[in-house]
């Protein structure tokens, strides 16, 4: 979500004549797009802001901004801990950034743009204060020119007790299918082949038209599948209770939809799930997994876990281990619980699991997951997979330009696949025969390459995810 927000902010500033620079000290405007999910992310921002104190003293004309979740949640704290910050702008106000920058430059008065707190007004007013900021895109800011995020929902209404997102990103609101389809058509016309639909609980997506017609995520996937040029559609992240059969059937039946479902469970223990207020039991989650496997046999599933949540006993933790062992997730993203001010968990329960225990549980769960990854990857040796080639792998970036170089891409099940090939394959969808596997990566050989006219137009310089993509102009939308 933050990567997409950054793309949109950069797009709007470019239209004002700004350019990206490689080093913050060369910039006229320095913006930190922030995350509040865990404390560590926030501390990194405060350290980075601290490092800029001297620079700002010597160059008072520069504009420093903190934008996104931390800005929305902690405007007062940001002001106190980093008095040299000129702009504090929340997630729902990002469209105003160019105007705020100009105002600071003109008046030298700090600018604050925040949406309403959820307790501050009625739902309608709070909703209206979180603007969905999606029209202006900038293709040059994407990970690659042929992949893009498309937001279909903002906010969250689940209120899991550990989570700040419902307050930093506001009430759940689904975007109109017409806007989503129009944006995706423009992306396709710009050469985008893969879109990833974003929402905090993307499978709760529902848009009701004035005349009462409902569009669910499954309906949206069907509509997006008809767009020429779009070859792949992914969606993240799902809420277990909202994984409906119509959605699973759409994933199974629509060829363009990736057979990959990210459905965070957070814990394998019902007591912990209850304290987290996840609104399901581990039995319901297991039934959901079984349903996914039955209805979409080709699908792989990944999950998120929080370890060391308040009151998580050794026995509770072992239940998470059992679930990881048994469920054979493609991936588990594991996080140590980080208490967040203003959340129910922080008010109600002591953060009683020592840091070393959280660390150990994190490592133990990761070890089980890595064993499963290796087994899953090895079972794919000998298979042919369809890969959208993204760019050079880390190794490929270091290899000499003269010989064959290692490329990387992803399969329809979101597996990372690396192989040797010509840079002209970047942006192409190709067949790779898997020859070898590690816990993290599948290694293969290119089987066929449908190098069409488009590929010949791709420049010799191959972008990779860490580099800026070739500059192209984003079309203003809607
Ligand atoms: N502490 C640790 N992890 C958290 N997550 C959300 N809030 C917290 C927190 N307070 C994790 C959840 C979520 C992922 C994006 O971040 O696992 O799925
Ligand atoms: Fe946070 Fe829960 Fe909403 Fe996910 S579903 S964003 S964890 S409140």
Tab-separated table of C-alpha atoms and ligand atoms in Angstrom:
chain	number	residue	atom	x	y	z
A	1	UNK	CA	0.000	0.000	0.000
A	2	UNK	CA	2.833	2.353	0.889
A	3	UNK	CA	4.728	1.581	-2.317
A	4	UNK	CA	1.629	2.573	-4.260
A	5	UNK	CA	1.148	5.745	-2.185
A	6	UNK	CA	4.773	6.720	-2.894
A	7	UNK	CA	4.226	6.158	-6.616
A	8	UNK	CA	1.228	8.467	-6.551
A	9	UNK	CA	2.938	11.198	-4.518
A	10	UNK	CA	5.986	11.138	-6.785
A	11	UNK	CA	3.656	11.248	-9.813
A	12	UNK	CA	1.939	14.380	-8.506
A	13	UNK	CA	5.237	16.114	-7.680
A	14	UNK	CA	6.712	15.291	-11.081
A	15	UNK	CA	3.778	17.043	-12.645
A	16	UNK	CA	4.864	20.129	-10.669
A	17	UNK	CA	8.292	19.873	-12.269
A	18	UNK	CA	10.121	17.951	-9.522
A	19	UNK	CA	12.595	15.173	-10.287
A	20	UNK	CA	13.786	12.319	-8.103
A	21	UNK	CA	17.380	12.536	-6.885
A	22	UNK	CA	19.555	9.704	-5.652
A	23	UNK	CA	20.794	11.354	-2.439
A	24	UNK	CA	18.494	13.049	0.107
A	25	UNK	CA	21.073	15.819	0.644
A	26	UNK	CA	20.651	16.877	-3.002
A	27	UNK	CA	16.885	17.293	-2.616
A	28	UNK	CA	14.771	20.428	-2.212
A	29	UNK	CA	11.984	18.315	-0.722
A	30	UNK	CA	12.514	15.201	1.419
A	31	UNK	CA	9.439	13.106	2.189
A	32	UNK	CA	9.328	10.049	4.456
A	33	UNK	CA	6.420	7.770	3.660
A	34	UNK	CA	5.923	5.922	6.923
A	35	UNK	CA	4.598	2.668	8.361
A	36	UNK	CA	3.203	2.302	11.893
A	37	UNK	CA	2.480	-1.416	12.004
A	38	UNK	CA	5.466	-2.118	14.275
A	39	UNK	CA	7.521	0.169	16.511
A	40	UNK	CA	10.786	-0.667	14.750
A	41	UNK	CA	9.580	0.953	11.514
A	42	UNK	CA	8.751	4.159	13.373
A	43	UNK	CA	12.090	4.291	15.177
A	44	UNK	CA	13.899	4.008	11.852
A	45	UNK	CA	12.081	7.127	10.660
A	46	UNK	CA	12.940	9.102	13.804
A	47	UNK	CA	16.625	8.135	13.393
A	48	UNK	CA	16.585	9.191	9.743
A	49	UNK	CA	14.902	12.475	10.685
A	50	UNK	CA	17.524	12.994	13.400
A	51	UNK	CA	20.320	12.549	10.870
A	52	UNK	CA	18.830	15.412	8.842
A	53	UNK	CA	18.891	17.945	11.699
A	54	UNK	CA	22.285	19.419	10.773
A	55	UNK	CA	21.474	19.462	7.072
A	56	UNK	CA	18.250	21.365	7.684
A	57	UNK	CA	20.101	23.861	9.910
A	58	UNK	CA	22.498	24.666	7.089
A	59	UNK	CA	19.760	24.598	4.436
A	60	UNK	CA	16.620	25.995	6.085
A	61	UNK	CA	15.025	26.396	2.655
A	62	UNK	CA	14.568	22.644	2.148
A	63	UNK	CA	11.186	21.096	2.920
A	64	UNK	CA	11.010	17.964	5.089
A	65	UNK	CA	7.776	15.996	5.331
A	66	UNK	CA	6.500	12.978	7.223
A	67	UNK	CA	3.611	11.404	5.354
A	68	UNK	CA	1.451	8.288	5.710
A	69	UNK	CA	0.486	6.253	8.760
A	70	UNK	CA	2.854	7.756	11.347
A	71	UNK	CA	1.772	11.227	10.329
A	72	UNK	CA	-1.893	10.339	10.757
A	73	UNK	CA	-1.352	8.602	14.103
A	74	UNK	CA	1.331	10.705	15.799
A	75	UNK	CA	1.301	14.263	14.470
A	76	UNK	CA	2.030	15.695	17.922
A	77	UNK	CA	4.882	13.292	18.617
A	78	UNK	CA	6.446	13.937	15.204
A	79	UNK	CA	6.243	17.660	15.907
A	80	UNK	CA	7.951	17.193	19.299
A	81	UNK	CA	10.609	14.662	18.334
A	82	UNK	CA	11.467	16.283	15.003
A	83	UNK	CA	10.714	20.020	15.198
A	84	UNK	CA	12.497	20.570	11.872
A	85	UNK	CA	9.704	18.742	10.006
A	86	UNK	CA	7.676	21.118	7.799
A	87	UNK	CA	4.868	18.832	6.628
A	88	UNK	CA	2.859	16.181	8.440
A	89	UNK	CA	0.366	14.602	6.042
A	90	UNK	CA	-1.805	11.536	6.740
A	91	UNK	CA	-2.707	8.643	4.432
A	92	UNK	CA	-6.053	10.150	3.473
A	93	UNK	CA	-4.643	13.550	2.451
A	94	UNK	CA	-1.756	12.646	0.162
A	95	UNK	CA	-3.348	14.363	-2.827
A	96	UNK	CA	-2.575	17.671	-1.091
A	97	UNK	CA	1.205	17.188	-0.970
A	98	UNK	CA	2.111	19.489	-3.908
A	99	UNK	CA	-0.035	22.261	-2.423
A	100	UNK	CA	1.480	21.757	1.066
A	101	UNK	CA	5.029	21.879	-0.312
A	102	UNK	CA	4.301	25.156	-2.104
A	103	UNK	CA	2.679	26.599	1.026
A	104	UNK	CA	5.733	25.785	3.177
A	105	UNK	CA	8.034	27.321	0.573
A	106	UNK	CA	5.900	30.454	0.454
A	107	UNK	CA	5.127	30.991	4.138
A	108	UNK	CA	7.759	28.866	5.960
A	109	UNK	CA	4.912	27.847	8.273
A	110	UNK	CA	4.615	24.087	9.016
A	111	UNK	CA	1.643	22.439	7.308
A	112	UNK	CA	-0.554	19.705	8.765
A	113	UNK	CA	-3.052	17.712	6.710
A	114	UNK	CA	-4.797	14.932	8.560
A	115	UNK	CA	-7.989	12.975	8.266
A	116	UNK	CA	-10.460	12.812	11.141
A	117	UNK	CA	-9.844	10.438	14.022
A	118	UNK	CA	-12.396	7.586	14.027
A	119	UNK	CA	-13.804	8.768	17.376
A	120	UNK	CA	-13.955	12.401	16.298
A	121	UNK	CA	-17.035	12.389	14.070
A	122	UNK	CA	-19.704	10.139	12.587
A	123	UNK	CA	-18.723	7.400	10.158
A	124	UNK	CA	-19.751	9.291	7.071
A	125	UNK	CA	-17.670	12.326	8.015
A	126	UNK	CA	-14.642	10.207	8.905
A	127	UNK	CA	-14.986	8.290	5.605
A	128	UNK	CA	-15.146	11.510	3.659
A	129	UNK	CA	-11.970	12.760	5.351
A	130	UNK	CA	-9.981	9.754	4.061
A	131	UNK	CA	-9.708	10.463	0.361
A	132	UNK	CA	-8.905	7.572	-1.908
A	133	UNK	CA	-5.900	8.868	-3.739
A	134	UNK	CA	-5.593	6.969	-6.957
A	135	UNK	CA	-5.983	8.936	-10.150
A	136	UNK	CA	-2.512	10.292	-10.956
A	137	UNK	CA	-0.088	7.468	-11.718
A	138	UNK	CA	3.546	7.530	-12.666
A	139	UNK	CA	4.714	4.461	-14.518
A	140	UNK	CA	8.334	5.378	-13.816
A	141	UNK	CA	7.850	4.710	-10.109
A	142	UNK	CA	6.689	1.119	-10.478
A	143	UNK	CA	8.868	-1.862	-9.575
A	144	UNK	CA	8.874	-2.680	-13.300
A	145	UNK	CA	6.998	-1.070	-16.218
A	146	UNK	CA	4.879	-4.197	-16.685
A	147	UNK	CA	3.689	-4.624	-13.079
A	148	UNK	CA	1.424	-2.291	-11.121
A	149	UNK	CA	-0.570	-2.105	-7.932
A	150	UNK	CA	-4.213	-1.089	-8.152
A	151	UNK	CA	-6.005	-0.085	-4.976
A	152	UNK	CA	-9.538	-1.425	-4.787
A	153	UNK	CA	-10.272	-0.713	-1.143
A	154	UNK	CA	-9.006	1.645	1.517
A	155	UNK	CA	-9.132	1.366	5.313
A	156	UNK	CA	-10.152	-1.486	7.546
A	157	UNK	CA	-13.093	-2.211	9.861
A	158	UNK	CA	-11.861	-5.394	11.503
A	159	UNK	CA	-10.168	-3.797	14.533
A	160	UNK	CA	-7.881	-6.691	15.432
A	161	UNK	CA	-6.747	-5.722	18.920
A	162	UNK	CA	-3.015	-5.428	18.068
A	163	UNK	CA	-3.394	-3.390	14.885
A	164	UNK	CA	-3.149	0.351	14.182
A	165	UNK	CA	-4.382	0.176	10.592
A	166	UNK	CA	-8.089	0.896	11.270
A	167	UNK	CA	-7.039	4.197	12.855
A	168	UNK	CA	-4.215	5.152	10.455
A	169	UNK	CA	-6.071	4.241	7.262
A	170	UNK	CA	-9.623	4.906	8.426
A	171	UNK	CA	-12.913	3.146	7.687
A	172	UNK	CA	-13.127	0.394	5.066
A	173	UNK	CA	-14.335	1.776	1.731
A	174	UNK	CA	-14.454	-0.074	-1.575
A	175	UNK	CA	-13.675	1.778	-4.766
A	176	UNK	CA	-16.091	1.790	-7.669
A	177	UNK	CA	-15.527	-1.043	-10.172
A	178	UNK	CA	-15.797	1.458	-13.046
A	179	UNK	CA	-12.824	3.416	-11.711
A	180	UNK	CA	-10.811	0.247	-11.091
A	181	UNK	CA	-11.499	-1.089	-14.591
A	182	UNK	CA	-10.717	2.298	-16.179
A	183	UNK	CA	-7.419	2.552	-14.308
A	184	UNK	CA	-6.495	-1.024	-15.247
A	185	UNK	CA	-7.271	-0.352	-18.927
A	186	UNK	CA	-4.916	2.617	-18.899
A	187	UNK	CA	-2.234	0.523	-17.204
A	188	UNK	CA	-2.680	-2.159	-19.879
A	189	UNK	CA	-2.401	0.471	-22.623
A	190	UNK	CA	0.880	1.599	-21.032
A	191	UNK	CA	2.251	-1.944	-21.340
A	192	UNK	CA	1.392	-3.265	-17.905
A	193	UNK	CA	0.884	-7.042	-17.886
A	194	UNK	CA	0.345	-7.801	-14.226
A	195	UNK	CA	-1.882	-5.987	-11.771
A	196	UNK	CA	-2.007	-6.622	-8.042
A	197	UNK	CA	-5.259	-5.522	-6.422
A	198	UNK	CA	-4.717	-4.051	-2.987
A	199	UNK	CA	-6.876	-3.887	0.106
A	200	UNK	CA	-6.278	-4.543	3.807
A	201	UNK	CA	-8.995	-7.191	3.614
A	202	UNK	CA	-9.281	-7.325	-0.138
A	203	UNK	CA	-11.719	-10.235	-0.182
A	204	UNK	CA	-14.245	-8.176	1.803
A	205	UNK	CA	-14.437	-5.897	-1.258
A	206	UNK	CA	-18.019	-4.998	-2.065
A	207	UNK	CA	-19.301	-2.044	-4.014
A	208	UNK	CA	-23.008	-1.267	-4.074
A	209	UNK	CA	-24.210	0.963	-6.922
A	210	UNK	CA	-26.942	3.554	-6.448
A	211	UNK	CA	-29.463	1.119	-7.973
A	212	UNK	CA	-28.504	-1.608	-5.482
A	213	UNK	CA	-26.334	-3.717	-7.853
A	214	UNK	CA	-23.490	-5.363	-5.908
A	215	UNK	CA	-19.990	-6.039	-7.187
A	216	UNK	CA	-17.967	-8.580	-5.209
A	217	UNK	CA	-14.254	-9.306	-5.673
A	218	UNK	CA	-15.163	-12.348	-7.782
A	219	UNK	CA	-17.232	-10.122	-10.129
A	220	UNK	CA	-14.402	-7.615	-10.339
A	221	UNK	CA	-11.870	-10.324	-11.218
A	222	UNK	CA	-14.155	-11.452	-14.021
A	223	UNK	CA	-14.385	-7.931	-15.425
A	224	UNK	CA	-10.662	-7.274	-15.141
A	225	UNK	CA	-9.925	-10.583	-16.857
A	226	UNK	CA	-11.481	-9.246	-20.060
A	227	UNK	CA	-8.900	-6.452	-20.405
A	228	UNK	CA	-6.576	-7.141	-23.317
A	229	UNK	CA	-2.920	-6.927	-22.387
A	230	UNK	CA	-3.431	-7.771	-18.714
A	231	UNK	CA	-2.042	-11.285	-18.356
A	232	UNK	CA	-1.988	-11.698	-14.603
A	233	UNK	CA	-4.138	-10.564	-11.721
A	234	UNK	CA	-3.181	-11.000	-8.067
A	235	UNK	CA	-4.932	-9.738	-4.954
A	236	UNK	CA	-3.630	-9.167	-1.425
A	237	UNK	CA	-4.449	-9.442	1.502
A	238	UNK	CA	-7.328	-11.709	2.484
A	239	UNK	CA	-9.295	-12.069	5.693
A	240	UNK	CA	-9.957	-15.777	6.517
A	241	UNK	CA	-13.662	-15.379	7.311
A	242	UNK	CA	-14.384	-13.606	4.037
A	243	UNK	CA	-12.911	-16.292	1.770
A	244	UNK	CA	-16.166	-17.083	-0.007
A	245	UNK	CA	-16.780	-19.909	-2.477
A	246	UNK	CA	-17.638	-17.532	-5.326
A	247	UNK	CA	-14.172	-16.000	-4.939
A	248	UNK	CA	-12.436	-19.382	-4.875
A	249	UNK	CA	-14.370	-20.436	-7.978
A	250	UNK	CA	-13.291	-17.246	-9.744
A	251	UNK	CA	-9.640	-17.966	-8.837
A	252	UNK	CA	-10.040	-21.480	-10.218
A	253	UNK	CA	-11.901	-20.564	-13.403
A	254	UNK	CA	-10.209	-17.358	-14.524
A	255	UNK	CA	-6.931	-18.186	-16.272
A	256	UNK	CA	-5.405	-14.772	-15.629
A	257	UNK	CA	-5.922	-14.914	-11.871
A	258	UNK	CA	-2.809	-16.133	-10.019
A	259	UNK	CA	-3.318	-19.306	-8.039
A	260	UNK	CA	-1.914	-17.692	-4.943
A	261	UNK	CA	-3.816	-16.727	-1.807
A	262	UNK	CA	-2.313	-14.789	1.075
A	263	UNK	CA	-4.596	-15.417	4.061
A	264	UNK	CA	-3.021	-14.379	7.381
A	265	UNK	CA	-4.024	-16.537	10.357
A	266	UNK	CA	-1.825	-14.754	12.990
A	267	UNK	CA	-1.952	-17.621	15.532
A	268	UNK	CA	-2.785	-21.319	15.743
A	269	UNK	CA	-4.305	-21.009	19.209
A	270	UNK	CA	-7.959	-20.142	19.814
A	271	UNK	CA	-7.290	-18.297	23.090
A	272	UNK	CA	-4.798	-16.040	21.341
A	273	UNK	CA	-7.089	-15.535	18.343
A	274	UNK	CA	-9.819	-14.487	20.753
A	275	UNK	CA	-7.595	-11.924	22.468
A	276	UNK	CA	-6.573	-10.703	19.025
A	277	UNK	CA	-10.299	-10.415	18.155
A	278	UNK	CA	-9.752	-12.149	14.838
A	279	UNK	CA	-13.373	-13.373	14.843
A	280	UNK	CA	-12.579	-16.958	13.817
A	281	UNK	CA	-11.252	-20.128	15.401
A	282	UNK	CA	-8.356	-22.195	14.168
A	283	UNK	CA	-10.925	-24.869	13.211
A	284	UNK	CA	-12.652	-22.375	10.928
A	285	UNK	CA	-9.302	-21.437	9.424
A	286	UNK	CA	-8.460	-25.120	8.831
A	287	UNK	CA	-11.868	-25.624	7.161
A	288	UNK	CA	-11.142	-22.617	4.977
A	289	UNK	CA	-7.775	-24.120	3.970
A	290	UNK	CA	-9.467	-27.394	3.107
A	291	UNK	CA	-12.067	-25.526	1.044
A	292	UNK	CA	-9.328	-23.638	-0.822
A	293	UNK	CA	-7.501	-26.870	-1.595
A	294	UNK	CA	-10.656	-28.646	-2.658
A	295	UNK	CA	-12.036	-25.882	-4.875
A	296	UNK	CA	-8.708	-24.620	-6.272
A	297	UNK	CA	-6.334	-27.609	-6.209
A	298	UNK	CA	-3.623	-25.627	-8.014
A	299	UNK	CA	-3.580	-22.833	-5.425
A	300	UNK	CA	-0.835	-22.211	-2.898
A	301	UNK	CA	-1.503	-20.357	0.323
A	302	UNK	CA	0.691	-18.149	2.448
A	303	UNK	CA	0.071	-16.695	5.885
A	304	UNK	CA	1.172	-14.180	8.512
A	305	UNK	CA	1.903	-15.012	12.160
A	306	UNK	CA	2.466	-12.827	15.190
A	307	UNK	CA	4.599	-14.495	17.865
A	308	UNK	CA	4.791	-13.393	21.490
A	309	UNK	CA	1.365	-11.763	21.545
A	310	UNK	CA	0.152	-10.911	25.073
A	311	UNK	CA	-0.378	-14.074	27.138
A	312	UNK	CA	0.931	-16.447	24.428
A	313	UNK	CA	2.018	-19.478	26.493
A	314	UNK	CA	4.520	-22.039	25.239
A	315	UNK	CA	1.559	-24.331	24.630
A	316	UNK	CA	-0.236	-21.658	22.582
A	317	UNK	CA	2.913	-21.086	20.544
A	318	UNK	CA	3.241	-24.818	19.868
A	319	UNK	CA	-0.219	-24.694	18.312
A	320	UNK	CA	1.082	-22.142	15.804
A	321	UNK	CA	4.003	-24.511	15.107
A	322	UNK	CA	1.569	-27.391	14.574
A	323	UNK	CA	-0.451	-25.316	12.119
A	324	UNK	CA	2.639	-24.313	10.115
A	325	UNK	CA	3.837	-27.941	10.041
A	326	UNK	CA	0.503	-29.195	8.865
A	327	UNK	CA	-0.801	-26.451	6.573
A	328	UNK	CA	2.250	-26.441	4.281
A	329	UNK	CA	2.019	-22.733	3.573
A	330	UNK	CA	3.996	-21.509	0.606
A	331	UNK	CA	5.345	-18.788	2.901
A	332	UNK	CA	4.788	-17.592	6.435
A	333	UNK	CA	5.583	-13.993	7.243
A	334	UNK	CA	6.400	-13.993	10.943
A	335	UNK	CA	6.399	-10.918	13.184
A	336	UNK	CA	7.253	-10.390	16.834
A	337	UNK	CA	4.386	-8.680	18.619
A	338	UNK	CA	4.974	-4.952	18.914
A	339	UNK	CA	2.554	-3.118	21.238
A	340	UNK	CA	0.963	-0.098	19.556
A	341	UNK	CA	-0.439	2.871	21.488
A	342	UNK	CA	-4.142	3.368	21.026
A	343	UNK	CA	-4.896	-0.272	20.209
A	344	UNK	CA	-7.214	-2.440	22.335
A	345	UNK	CA	-4.438	-4.953	23.070
A	346	UNK	CA	-2.205	-2.218	24.415
A	347	UNK	CA	-5.015	-1.013	26.705
A	348	UNK	CA	-6.195	-4.426	27.850
A	349	UNK	CA	-3.231	-6.813	28.050
A	350	UNK	CA	0.334	-6.517	29.317
A	351	UNK	CA	3.100	-7.133	26.778
A	352	UNK	CA	4.294	-10.027	28.935
A	353	UNK	CA	6.459	-12.115	26.596
A	354	UNK	CA	10.144	-11.206	26.943
A	355	UNK	CA	11.974	-10.093	23.797
A	356	UNK	CA	14.323	-13.150	23.826
A	357	UNK	CA	11.318	-15.457	23.917
A	358	UNK	CA	9.696	-13.584	21.013
A	359	UNK	CA	12.954	-13.897	19.090
A	360	UNK	CA	13.283	-17.610	19.803
A	361	UNK	CA	9.679	-18.287	18.807
A	362	UNK	CA	10.187	-16.279	15.632
A	363	UNK	CA	13.241	-18.395	14.733
A	364	UNK	CA	11.562	-21.687	15.638
A	365	UNK	CA	8.512	-20.951	13.493
A	366	UNK	CA	10.698	-19.761	10.647
A	367	UNK	CA	12.747	-22.973	10.785
A	368	UNK	CA	9.590	-25.082	10.418
A	369	UNK	CA	8.419	-22.907	7.534
A	370	UNK	CA	11.809	-23.122	5.794
A	371	UNK	CA	11.741	-26.926	5.973
A	372	UNK	CA	8.306	-26.853	4.337
A	373	UNK	CA	9.486	-24.389	1.691
A	374	UNK	CA	12.359	-26.656	0.729
A	375	UNK	CA	10.056	-29.684	0.475
A	376	UNK	CA	7.526	-27.691	-1.598
A	377	UNK	CA	10.244	-26.351	-3.873
A	378	UNK	CA	11.834	-29.786	-4.350
A	379	UNK	CA	8.455	-31.242	-5.296
A	380	UNK	CA	8.398	-28.762	-8.184
A	381	UNK	CA	11.646	-30.003	-9.740
A	382	UNK	CA	10.877	-31.318	-13.218
A	383	UNK	CA	7.770	-29.118	-13.582
A	384	UNK	CA	7.290	-26.538	-16.308
A	385	UNK	CA	6.157	-23.179	-14.937
A	386	UNK	CA	4.975	-19.987	-16.617
A	387	UNK	CA	7.143	-17.078	-15.522
A	388	UNK	CA	6.728	-13.341	-16.001
A	389	UNK	CA	10.356	-12.172	-16.244
A	390	UNK	CA	11.005	-9.186	-13.950
A	391	UNK	CA	14.704	-8.338	-14.430
A	392	UNK	CA	18.181	-9.413	-13.416
A	393	UNK	CA	18.511	-11.453	-10.235
A	394	UNK	CA	20.966	-10.211	-7.574
A	395	UNK	CA	23.620	-12.455	-9.097
A	396	UNK	CA	22.700	-11.317	-12.628
A	397	UNK	CA	23.298	-7.693	-11.647
A	398	UNK	CA	26.907	-8.536	-10.744
A	399	UNK	CA	27.596	-10.715	-13.810
A	400	UNK	CA	29.539	-9.267	-16.748
A	401	UNK	CA	27.397	-7.834	-19.536
A	402	UNK	CA	29.144	-9.973	-22.183
A	403	UNK	CA	27.938	-13.457	-21.195
A	404	UNK	CA	24.548	-14.967	-20.261
A	405	UNK	CA	23.121	-13.449	-17.136
A	406	UNK	CA	20.773	-14.662	-14.454
A	407	UNK	CA	17.213	-13.326	-14.631
A	408	UNK	CA	14.390	-13.558	-12.117
A	409	UNK	CA	10.618	-13.719	-12.304
A	410	UNK	CA	7.588	-15.248	-10.655
A	411	UNK	CA	5.346	-18.177	-11.482
A	412	UNK	CA	1.527	-18.094	-11.443
A	413	UNK	CA	1.782	-19.443	-7.878
A	414	UNK	CA	4.065	-16.536	-6.884
A	415	UNK	CA	7.187	-18.707	-6.634
A	416	UNK	CA	10.471	-16.913	-7.342
A	417	UNK	CA	12.171	-18.543	-10.333
A	418	UNK	CA	15.710	-17.729	-11.533
A	419	UNK	CA	17.318	-18.828	-14.810
A	420	UNK	CA	19.916	-17.719	-17.345
A	421	UNK	CA	18.588	-15.793	-20.312
A	422	UNK	CA	18.735	-12.860	-22.648
A	423	UNK	CA	17.758	-9.453	-21.238
A	424	UNK	CA	15.272	-9.279	-24.095
A	425	UNK	CA	13.120	-11.725	-22.131
A	426	UNK	CA	12.409	-9.103	-19.473
A	427	UNK	CA	8.707	-8.314	-19.469
A	428	UNK	CA	7.937	-11.536	-21.367
A	429	UNK	CA	5.953	-14.501	-20.140
A	430	UNK	CA	7.984	-17.644	-20.729
A	431	UNK	CA	8.112	-21.336	-19.870
A	432	UNK	CA	10.839	-22.453	-17.470
A	433	UNK	CA	11.685	-26.069	-16.634
A	434	UNK	CA	12.591	-26.346	-12.931
A	435	UNK	CA	15.893	-28.112	-12.394
A	436	UNK	CA	16.925	-27.292	-8.818
A	437	UNK	CA	15.477	-25.813	-5.630
A	438	UNK	CA	16.483	-24.108	-2.411
A	439	UNK	CA	14.237	-22.964	0.462
A	440	UNK	CA	13.789	-19.571	-1.180
A	441	UNK	CA	14.175	-20.055	-4.903
A	442	UNK	CA	13.409	-22.327	-7.832
A	443	UNK	CA	16.199	-22.626	-10.430
A	444	UNK	CA	15.368	-23.532	-14.008
A	445	UNK	CA	16.108	-23.398	-17.722
A	446	UNK	CA	14.186	-21.392	-20.286
A	447	UNK	CA	12.186	-23.796	-22.424
A	448	UNK	CA	10.493	-21.607	-24.968
A	449	UNK	CA	10.636	-17.896	-25.440
A	450	UNK	CA	7.880	-16.213	-27.308
A	451	UNK	CA	9.959	-13.183	-28.215
A	452	UNK	CA	7.501	-10.933	-29.980
A	453	UNK	CA	7.858	-7.477	-31.488
A	454	UNK	CA	7.382	-5.888	-28.099
A	455	UNK	CA	10.443	-7.544	-26.655
A	456	UNK	CA	12.610	-6.046	-29.350
A	457	UNK	CA	11.506	-2.630	-28.178
A	458	UNK	CA	12.828	-3.242	-24.664
A	459	UNK	CA	16.053	-1.318	-24.074
A	460	UNK	CA	19.323	-3.118	-23.405
A	461	UNK	CA	19.391	-1.579	-19.945
A	462	UNK	CA	17.238	-3.960	-17.927
A	463	UNK	CA	15.519	-2.521	-14.873
A	464	UNK	CA	15.458	-4.537	-11.712
A	465	UNK	CA	13.237	-4.020	-8.718
A	466	UNK	CA	15.827	-1.908	-6.878
A	467	UNK	CA	16.432	0.457	-9.764
A	468	UNK	CA	14.355	3.244	-11.149
A	469	UNK	CA	12.504	2.028	-14.215
A	470	UNK	CA	12.962	3.821	-17.543
A	471	UNK	CA	11.149	7.133	-17.325
A	472	UNK	CA	7.721	7.214	-18.840
A	473	UNK	CA	4.907	9.641	-18.405
A	474	UNK	CA	1.957	8.469	-16.285
A	475	UNK	CA	-1.402	9.324	-17.793
A	476	UNK	CA	-3.714	11.311	-15.567
A	477	UNK	CA	-6.824	9.251	-14.907
A	478	UNK	CA	-10.477	10.041	-14.303
B	1	LIG	N1	2.911	-6.326	16.036
B	1	LIG	C1	3.467	-7.258	15.229
B	1	LIG	N2	2.977	-7.577	14.037
B	1	LIG	C2	1.869	-6.929	13.615
B	1	LIG	N3	1.154	-7.040	12.479
B	1	LIG	C3	0.143	-6.152	12.549
B	1	LIG	N4	0.182	-5.472	13.709
B	1	LIG	C4	1.247	-5.947	14.385
B	1	LIG	C5	1.807	-5.657	15.652
B	1	LIG	N5	1.261	-4.738	16.468
B	1	LIG	C6	1.465	-8.009	11.425
B	1	LIG	C7	0.293	-8.941	11.132
B	1	LIG	C8	-0.193	-8.438	9.807
B	1	LIG	C9	1.081	-7.938	9.183
B	1	LIG	C10	0.922	-6.987	8.050
B	1	LIG	O1	1.750	-7.295	10.240
B	1	LIG	O2	0.780	-10.251	11.017
B	1	LIG	O3	-0.818	-9.458	9.041
B	2	LIG	FE1	-5.121	-4.827	10.912
B	2	LIG	FE2	-6.816	-6.844	11.360
B	2	LIG	FE3	-7.436	-4.901	9.580
B	2	LIG	FE4	-5.506	-6.663	8.978
B	2	LIG	S1	-7.704	-7.157	9.316
B	2	LIG	S2	-5.433	-4.420	8.710
B	2	LIG	S3	-4.601	-7.025	10.996
B	2	LIG	S4	-7.197	-4.673	11.804
